Coordinates of C-alpha atoms in Angstrom, one line a residue:
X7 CA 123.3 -71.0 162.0
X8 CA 119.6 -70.7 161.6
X9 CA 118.0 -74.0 160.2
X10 CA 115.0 -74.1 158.0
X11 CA 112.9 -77.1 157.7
X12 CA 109.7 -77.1 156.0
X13 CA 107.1 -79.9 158.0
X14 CA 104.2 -81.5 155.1
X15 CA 101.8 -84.0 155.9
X16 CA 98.3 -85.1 154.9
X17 CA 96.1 -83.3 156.8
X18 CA 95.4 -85.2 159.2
X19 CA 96.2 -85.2 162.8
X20 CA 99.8 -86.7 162.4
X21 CA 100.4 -83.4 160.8
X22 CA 99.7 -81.0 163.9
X23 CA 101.7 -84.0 166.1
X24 CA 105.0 -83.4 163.5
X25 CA 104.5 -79.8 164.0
X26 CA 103.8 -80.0 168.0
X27 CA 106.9 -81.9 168.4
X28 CA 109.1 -79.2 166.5
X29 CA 107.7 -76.6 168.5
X30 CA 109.1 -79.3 171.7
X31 CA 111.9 -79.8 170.2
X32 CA 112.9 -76.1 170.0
X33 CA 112.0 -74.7 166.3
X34 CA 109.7 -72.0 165.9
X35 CA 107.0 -71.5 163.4
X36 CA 108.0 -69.5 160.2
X37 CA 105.1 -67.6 158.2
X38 CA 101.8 -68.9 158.4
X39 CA 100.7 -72.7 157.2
X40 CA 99.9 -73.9 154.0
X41 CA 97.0 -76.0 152.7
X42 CA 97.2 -77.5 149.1
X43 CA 95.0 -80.1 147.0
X44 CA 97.5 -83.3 146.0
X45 CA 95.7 -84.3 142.5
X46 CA 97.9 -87.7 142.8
X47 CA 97.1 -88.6 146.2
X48 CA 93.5 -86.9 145.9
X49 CA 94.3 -85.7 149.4
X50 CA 94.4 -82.3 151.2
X51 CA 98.4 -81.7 152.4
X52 CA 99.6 -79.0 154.7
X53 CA 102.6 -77.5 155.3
X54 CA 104.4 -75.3 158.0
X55 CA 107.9 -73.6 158.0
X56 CA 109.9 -73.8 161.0
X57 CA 113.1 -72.4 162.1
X58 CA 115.9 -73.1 164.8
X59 CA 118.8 -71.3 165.7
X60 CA 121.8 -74.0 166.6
X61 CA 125.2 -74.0 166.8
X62 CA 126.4 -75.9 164.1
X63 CA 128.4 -75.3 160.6
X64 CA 125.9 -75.9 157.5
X65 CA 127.0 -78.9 155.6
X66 CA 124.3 -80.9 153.1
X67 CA 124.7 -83.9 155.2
X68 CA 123.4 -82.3 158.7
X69 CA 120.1 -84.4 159.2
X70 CA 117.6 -81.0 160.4
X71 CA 115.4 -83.2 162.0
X72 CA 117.7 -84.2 164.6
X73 CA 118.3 -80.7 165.5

């Protein structure tokens, strides 16, 4: 099965640590990162697709980050 997850953060540098330990971990990077305005939070947010072939059945209840 290939798993998609979909990393956000602020953008901060807790965002590039989620997304280094994904690429640790095993996923890879899917399409090219994303970098929005949050009008509630007033704070930039980025986000990164990532993607992991694993041999699993999908079911709604598998917990992607443990992957």
């Amino acid at each position: 099965m290939l798993a998609y997850r979909l990393l956000t953060e602020d953008d901060t540098s807790a965002f590039c640590h989620k997304v280094t330990k994904a690429l640790a971990d095993g996923w890879q990077l899917y399409g090219d990162p994303t970098y929005a305005f949050d009008h509630t939070t007033g704070k930039m947010r980025c986000g990164q697709a990532v993607t992991k072939e694993v041999d699993a059945t999908y079911s709604p209840d598998v917990k992607l980050g443990s992957l």
